[in-house]
PDB file of C-alpha atoms in Angstrom:
ATOM      1  CA  MET K   1     -13.976   1.867 -23.474  1.00 45.00           C
ATOM      2  CA  THR K   2     -11.915   2.941 -20.476  1.00 51.00           C
ATOM      3  CA  TYR K   3      -8.579   1.471 -19.504  1.00 51.00           C
ATOM      4  CA  PRO K   4      -6.652   1.413 -16.229  1.00 51.00           C
ATOM      5  CA  THR K   5      -5.538   4.672 -14.700  1.00 50.00           C
ATOM      6  CA  VAL K   6      -3.269   5.401 -11.773  1.00 54.00           C
ATOM      7  CA  TRP K   7      -6.216   5.528  -9.358  1.00 56.00           C
ATOM      8  CA  PRO K   8      -9.271   3.887 -10.955  1.00 58.00           C
ATOM      9  CA  ARG K   9     -12.637   5.455 -10.212  1.00 68.00           C
ATOM     10  CA  GLU K  10     -15.023   3.155 -12.076  1.00 71.00           C
ATOM     11  CA  PRO K  11     -16.444   0.078 -10.257  1.00 80.00           C
ATOM     12  CA  ASP K  12     -15.260  -2.334 -12.973  1.00 82.00           C
ATOM     13  CA  ARG K  13     -12.251  -1.899 -15.226  1.00 80.00           C
ATOM     14  CA  ARG K  14     -12.378  -3.508 -18.628  1.00 82.00           C
ATOM     15  CA  LEU K  15      -9.377  -5.562 -19.650  1.00 84.00           C
ATOM     16  CA  PRO K  16      -8.651  -7.681 -22.724  1.00 84.00           C
ATOM     17  CA  PRO K  17      -9.725 -11.352 -22.437  1.00 82.00           C
ATOM     18  CA  ALA K  18      -6.130 -12.606 -22.616  1.00 82.00           C
ATOM     19  CA  MET K  19      -5.219 -10.499 -19.576  1.00 86.00           C
ATOM     20  CA  ILE K  20      -8.255 -11.802 -17.682  1.00 88.00           C
ATOM     21  CA  GLY K  21      -7.117 -15.374 -18.369  1.00 87.00           C
ATOM     22  CA  THR K  22      -3.601 -14.533 -17.240  1.00 88.00           C
ATOM     23  CA  ILE K  23      -4.880 -12.992 -14.010  1.00 90.00           C
ATOM     24  CA  ARG K  24      -6.936 -16.095 -13.236  1.00 91.00           C
ATOM     25  CA  GLU K  25      -4.070 -18.481 -13.950  1.00 94.00           C
ATOM     26  CA  VAL K  26      -1.364 -16.561 -12.126  1.00 94.00           C
ATOM     27  CA  THR K  27      -3.386 -15.759  -9.004  1.00 94.00           C
ATOM     28  CA  THR K  28      -4.483 -19.371  -8.672  1.00 95.00           C
ATOM     29  CA  SER K  29      -1.098 -20.996  -9.254  1.00 96.00           C
ATOM     30  CA  LEU K  30       0.936 -18.450  -7.277  1.00 96.00           C
ATOM     31  CA  GLY K  31      -1.604 -18.394  -4.451  1.00 96.00           C
ATOM     32  CA  ILE K  32      -1.728 -22.170  -4.089  1.00 97.00           C
ATOM     33  CA  GLY K  33       2.059 -22.440  -4.318  1.00 97.00           C
ATOM     34  CA  THR K  34       2.892 -19.744  -1.794  1.00 97.00           C
ATOM     35  CA  GLY K  35       0.079 -20.814   0.506  1.00 97.00           C
ATOM     36  CA  ALA K  36       1.400 -24.377   0.556  1.00 98.00           C
ATOM     37  CA  VAL K  37       4.960 -23.174   1.166  1.00 97.00           C
ATOM     38  CA  GLY K  38       3.715 -20.913   3.982  1.00 97.00           C
ATOM     39  CA  LEU K  39       1.844 -23.777   5.640  1.00 98.00           C
ATOM     40  CA  ALA K  40       4.884 -26.046   5.368  1.00 97.00           C
ATOM     41  CA  MET K  41       7.074 -23.302   6.860  1.00 97.00           C
ATOM     42  CA  VAL K  42       4.753 -22.854   9.839  1.00 97.00           C
ATOM     43  CA  VAL K  43       4.979 -26.570  10.609  1.00 97.00           C
ATOM     44  CA  VAL K  44       8.746 -26.816  10.017  1.00 95.00           C
ATOM     45  CA  ILE K  45       9.498 -23.745  12.136  1.00 94.00           C
ATOM     46  CA  GLN K  46       7.508 -25.147  15.046  1.00 93.00           C
ATOM     47  CA  ILE K  47       9.247 -28.519  14.881  1.00 94.00           C
ATOM     48  CA  VAL K  48      12.802 -27.430  14.092  1.00 92.00           C
ATOM     49  CA  GLY K  49      12.729 -24.478  16.489  1.00 89.00           C
ATOM     50  CA  ARG K  50      12.364 -26.921  19.369  1.00 90.00           C
ATOM     51  CA  ILE K  51      15.200 -29.285  18.412  1.00 91.00           C
ATOM     52  CA  LEU K  52      17.999 -26.911  17.360  1.00 87.00           C
ATOM     53  CA  PRO K  53      20.837 -26.108  19.786  1.00 84.00           C
ATOM     54  CA  THR K  54      19.272 -22.649  20.254  1.00 82.00           C
ATOM     55  CA  ALA K  55      16.089 -24.164  21.720  1.00 80.00           C
ATOM     56  CA  THR K  56      17.361 -23.636  25.259  1.00 78.00           C
ATOM     57  CA  ASP K  57      17.909 -19.914  24.675  1.00 76.00           C
ATOM     58  CA  GLY K  58      15.520 -17.665  26.570  1.00 75.00           C
ATOM     59  CA  ALA K  59      14.676 -15.689  23.441  1.00 79.00           C
ATOM     60  CA  ASN K  60      13.608 -18.844  21.590  1.00 84.00           C
ATOM     61  CA  VAL K  61       9.951 -18.054  22.228  1.00 88.00           C
ATOM     62  CA  VAL K  62      10.358 -14.665  20.547  1.00 91.00           C
ATOM     63  CA  THR K  63      12.330 -16.027  17.608  1.00 92.00           C
ATOM     64  CA  MET K  64       9.960 -18.922  16.986  1.00 93.00           C
ATOM     65  CA  GLY K  65       6.986 -16.600  17.290  1.00 94.00           C
ATOM     66  CA  MET K  66       8.377 -14.079  14.824  1.00 95.00           C
ATOM     67  CA  ALA K  67       9.453 -16.774  12.353  1.00 95.00           C
ATOM     68  CA  THR K  68       5.995 -18.325  12.586  1.00 96.00           C
ATOM     69  CA  PHE K  69       4.415 -14.895  12.088  1.00 97.00           C
ATOM     70  CA  ALA K  70       6.440 -14.366   8.888  1.00 97.00           C
ATOM     71  CA  ALA K  71       5.466 -17.810   7.589  1.00 97.00           C
ATOM     72  CA  GLY K  72       1.837 -17.176   8.582  1.00 97.00           C
ATOM     73  CA  ALA K  73       1.902 -13.927   6.619  1.00 97.00           C
ATOM     74  CA  LEU K  74       3.039 -15.922   3.586  1.00 97.00           C
ATOM     75  CA  LEU K  75       0.233 -18.432   4.118  1.00 97.00           C
ATOM     76  CA  LEU K  76      -2.362 -15.645   4.354  1.00 97.00           C
ATOM     77  CA  SER K  77      -0.833 -13.893   1.355  1.00 97.00           C
ATOM     78  CA  GLY K  78      -1.248 -17.074  -0.691  1.00 97.00           C
ATOM     79  CA  ILE K  79      -4.850 -17.434   0.451  1.00 97.00           C
ATOM     80  CA  ALA K  80      -5.527 -13.797  -0.510  1.00 96.00           C
ATOM     81  CA  MET K  81      -4.081 -14.464  -3.972  1.00 96.00           C
ATOM     82  CA  VAL K  82      -6.360 -17.464  -4.473  1.00 96.00           C
ATOM     83  CA  ILE K  83      -9.405 -15.518  -3.267  1.00 94.00           C
ATOM     84  CA  SER K  84      -8.494 -12.576  -5.522  1.00 93.00           C
ATOM     85  CA  ARG K  85      -9.380 -14.774  -8.482  1.00 90.00           C
ATOM     86  CA  THR K  86     -13.025 -14.029  -7.698  1.00 90.00           C
ATOM     87  CA  LEU K  87     -12.475 -10.344  -8.534  1.00 89.00           C
ATOM     88  CA  VAL K  88     -12.142 -11.189 -12.191  1.00 88.00           C
ATOM     89  CA  LYS K  89     -15.193 -11.661 -14.338  1.00 83.00           C
ATOM     90  CA  THR K  90     -15.545 -11.864 -18.086  1.00 78.00           C
ATOM     91  CA  GLY K  91     -13.840  -8.812 -19.538  1.00 79.00           C
ATOM     92  CA  SER K  92     -13.363  -6.815 -16.335  1.00 83.00           C
ATOM     93  CA  VAL K  93     -11.857  -6.604 -12.866  1.00 86.00           C
ATOM     94  CA  LYS K  94     -13.642  -5.248  -9.776  1.00 87.00           C
ATOM     95  CA  THR K  95     -11.773  -2.083  -8.846  1.00 84.00           C
ATOM     96  CA  LYS K  96     -12.541  -1.891  -5.114  1.00 86.00           C
ATOM     97  CA  GLY K  97     -11.651  -5.538  -4.617  1.00 88.00           C
ATOM     98  CA  ALA K  98      -8.377  -5.105  -6.490  1.00 89.00           C
ATOM     99  CA  ILE K  99      -7.470  -2.130  -4.300  1.00 89.00           C
ATOM    100  CA  LEU K 100      -8.334  -4.184  -1.212  1.00 91.00           C
ATOM    101  CA  VAL K 101      -6.211  -7.145  -2.356  1.00 93.00           C
ATOM    102  CA  ARG K 102      -3.278  -4.846  -3.028  1.00 92.00           C
ATOM    103  CA  GLY K 103      -3.637  -3.372   0.477  1.00 92.00           C
ATOM    104  CA  VAL K 104      -3.864  -6.801   2.096  1.00 95.00           C
ATOM    105  CA  GLU K 105      -0.784  -8.017   0.237  1.00 95.00           C
ATOM    106  CA  VAL K 106       1.240  -4.915   1.121  1.00 95.00           C
ATOM    107  CA  GLY K 107       0.086  -5.117   4.754  1.00 96.00           C
ATOM    108  CA  LEU K 108       1.118  -8.760   4.997  1.00 97.00           C
ATOM    109  CA  GLY K 109       4.451  -7.874   3.392  1.00 96.00           C
ATOM    110  CA  GLY K 110       5.002  -5.168   5.993  1.00 97.00           C
ATOM    111  CA  GLY K 111       4.124  -7.567   8.796  1.00 97.00           C
ATOM    112  CA  ALA K 112       6.486 -10.191   7.402  1.00 97.00           C
ATOM    113  CA  LEU K 113       9.239  -7.572   7.170  1.00 97.00           C
ATOM    114  CA  PHE K 114       8.724  -6.555  10.801  1.00 97.00           C
ATOM    115  CA  ALA K 115       8.666 -10.177  12.000  1.00 97.00           C
ATOM    116  CA  THR K 116      11.751 -11.102   9.989  1.00 97.00           C
ATOM    117  CA  VAL K 117      13.762  -8.160  11.304  1.00 97.00           C
ATOM    118  CA  ILE K 118      12.820  -8.951  14.921  1.00 96.00           C
ATOM    119  CA  PHE K 119      13.618 -12.630  14.330  1.00 95.00           C
ATOM    120  CA  LEU K 120      17.042 -11.855  12.873  1.00 95.00           C
ATOM    121  CA  VAL K 121      17.923  -9.388  15.629  1.00 94.00           C
ATOM    122  CA  PHE K 122      17.063 -11.795  18.449  1.00 92.00           C
ATOM    123  CA  TYR K 123      18.251 -15.009  16.816  1.00 90.00           C
ATOM    124  CA  LEU K 124      21.560 -13.819  15.407  1.00 89.00           C
ATOM    125  CA  SER K 125      22.441 -11.823  18.510  1.00 87.00           C
ATOM    126  CA  GLY K 126      21.665 -14.849  20.672  1.00 85.00           C
ATOM    127  CA  VAL K 127      23.924 -17.093  18.616  1.00 83.00           C
ATOM    128  CA  ALA K 128      26.707 -14.491  18.372  1.00 83.00           C
ATOM    129  CA  ALA K 129      26.629 -13.746  22.114  1.00 79.00           C
ATOM    130  CA  SER K 130      26.558 -17.382  23.199  1.00 79.00           C
ATOM    131  CA  GLY K 131      29.586 -18.410  25.214  1.00 74.00           C
ATOM    132  CA  ARG K 132      30.449 -14.852  26.044  1.00 77.00           C
ATOM    133  CA  TYR K 133      30.540 -15.423  29.804  1.00 78.00           C
ATOM    134  CA  ASP K 134      30.939 -19.187  29.921  1.00 78.00           C
ATOM    135  CA  PRO K 135      32.758 -20.938  27.056  1.00 78.00           C
ATOM    136  CA  GLN K 136      30.682 -24.074  27.686  1.00 79.00           C
ATOM    137  CA  ASP K 137      27.545 -22.180  26.592  1.00 76.00           C
ATOM    138  CA  LYS K 138      28.974 -21.479  23.128  1.00 81.00           C
ATOM    139  CA  ILE K 139      26.547 -22.494  20.380  1.00 82.00           C
ATOM    140  CA  ASP K 140      28.276 -23.747  17.260  1.00 84.00           C
ATOM    141  CA  VAL K 141      26.550 -22.825  14.023  1.00 84.00           C
ATOM    142  CA  THR K 142      25.133 -25.863  12.243  1.00 88.00           C
ATOM    143  CA  PRO K 143      23.634 -26.186   8.741  1.00 91.00           C
ATOM    144  CA  GLY K 144      20.228 -26.641  10.371  1.00 89.00           C
ATOM    145  CA  MET K 145      20.560 -23.309  12.152  1.00 90.00           C
ATOM    146  CA  VAL K 146      21.500 -21.598   8.889  1.00 92.00           C
ATOM    147  CA  MET K 147      18.455 -23.080   7.143  1.00 94.00           C
ATOM    148  CA  TYR K 148      16.231 -22.136  10.089  1.00 93.00           C
ATOM    149  CA  THR K 149      17.537 -18.570   9.850  1.00 94.00           C
ATOM    150  CA  LEU K 150      16.723 -18.426   6.134  1.00 96.00           C
ATOM    151  CA  LEU K 151      13.096 -19.624   6.495  1.00 96.00           C
ATOM    152  CA  PRO K 152      11.623 -16.275   7.629  1.00 96.00           C
ATOM    153  CA  VAL K 153      13.736 -14.471   5.027  1.00 97.00           C
ATOM    154  CA  LEU K 154      12.316 -16.731   2.315  1.00 97.00           C
ATOM    155  CA  ALA K 155       8.800 -16.141   3.661  1.00 97.00           C
ATOM    156  CA  LEU K 156       9.392 -12.388   3.475  1.00 97.00           C
ATOM    157  CA  ILE K 157      10.674 -12.593  -0.097  1.00 97.00           C
ATOM    158  CA  LEU K 158       7.722 -14.691  -1.265  1.00 97.00           C
ATOM    159  CA  THR K 159       5.231 -12.392   0.469  1.00 97.00           C
ATOM    160  CA  ILE K 160       6.760  -9.403  -1.311  1.00 97.00           C
ATOM    161  CA  VAL K 161       6.610 -11.328  -4.600  1.00 97.00           C
ATOM    162  CA  ASN K 162       2.879 -11.895  -4.029  1.00 96.00           C
ATOM    163  CA  ALA K 163       2.341  -8.176  -3.377  1.00 96.00           C
ATOM    164  CA  VAL K 164       4.259  -7.114  -6.478  1.00 95.00           C
ATOM    165  CA  VAL K 165       2.532  -9.675  -8.690  1.00 95.00           C
ATOM    166  CA  ALA K 166      -0.912  -8.715  -7.369  1.00 94.00           C
ATOM    167  CA  HIS K 167      -0.211  -5.053  -8.101  1.00 92.00           C
ATOM    168  CA  ARG K 168       1.110  -5.758 -11.593  1.00 91.00           C
ATOM    169  CA  LEU K 169      -1.808  -8.064 -12.432  1.00 90.00           C
ATOM    170  CA  PHE K 170      -4.680  -5.951 -11.135  1.00 89.00           C
ATOM    171  CA  PHE K 171      -3.233  -2.561 -12.095  1.00 86.00           C
ATOM    172  CA  PRO K 172      -1.525  -3.047 -15.467  1.00 84.00           C
ATOM    173  CA  THR K 173       0.023  -0.117 -17.262  1.00 82.00           C
ATOM    174  CA  VAL K 174      -1.786   1.406 -20.225  1.00 80.00           C
ATOM    175  CA  GLU K 175       1.064   0.262 -22.479  1.00 84.00           C
ATOM    176  CA  LYS K 176       0.627  -3.339 -21.342  1.00 80.00           C
ATOM    177  CA  VAL K 177      -3.107  -3.222 -22.025  1.00 79.00           C
ATOM    178  CA  GLN K 178      -2.507  -1.712 -25.464  1.00 80.00           C
ATOM    179  CA  LYS K 179       0.079  -4.397 -26.220  1.00 82.00           C
ATOM    180  CA  HIS K 180      -2.459  -7.126 -25.330  1.00 76.00           C
ATOM    181  CA  LEU K 181      -5.102  -5.431 -27.477  1.00 77.00           C
ATOM    182  CA  ALA K 182      -2.720  -5.226 -30.441  1.00 79.00           C
ATOM    183  CA  ARG K 183      -1.778  -8.884 -30.010  1.00 80.00           C
ATOM    184  CA  GLU K 184      -5.458  -9.924 -29.924  1.00 74.00           C
ATOM    185  CA  ALA K 185      -6.318  -7.783 -32.962  1.00 73.00           C
ATOM    186  CA  GLY K 186      -3.809  -9.681 -35.015  1.00 66.00           C
TER     187      GLY K 186
END
């Protein structure tokens, strides 16, 4: 019987039944949870971005677009986690599919990182520079603006969590597999 290596070459990797059950449970629950949060964030960002005091700023289109992109990456990351459940069959995991899921998750994490950085640069600089030339244009920071600023950051964090969890589930260490085997043996 072969167990996971750093770069698996076999089409299916055998794993203990308890690990297979864990993979199914975690990918389903985490995927549904993060997907739902991502969908809610997309809707909230579109609504709140239009009613905050910063809505009249010229860069609002960029900031709303980048925040929505980060939340969309979280939504897609959650969907990928739910779909990755199909890679698991009784006693084994499909290697190529697991590598693909890991790549998709890391790619979405990178996209969310890019979008969040662009969002923060444009949004925070717009708020900080407001009122620079005309004191009447000063935008006072409100709790809603703080929460709006944290939404893409939260989306980034959850997308990275999905990527890390997918990697740890589909590519367990040899020690972890041996620990599961010892636990199952009694």
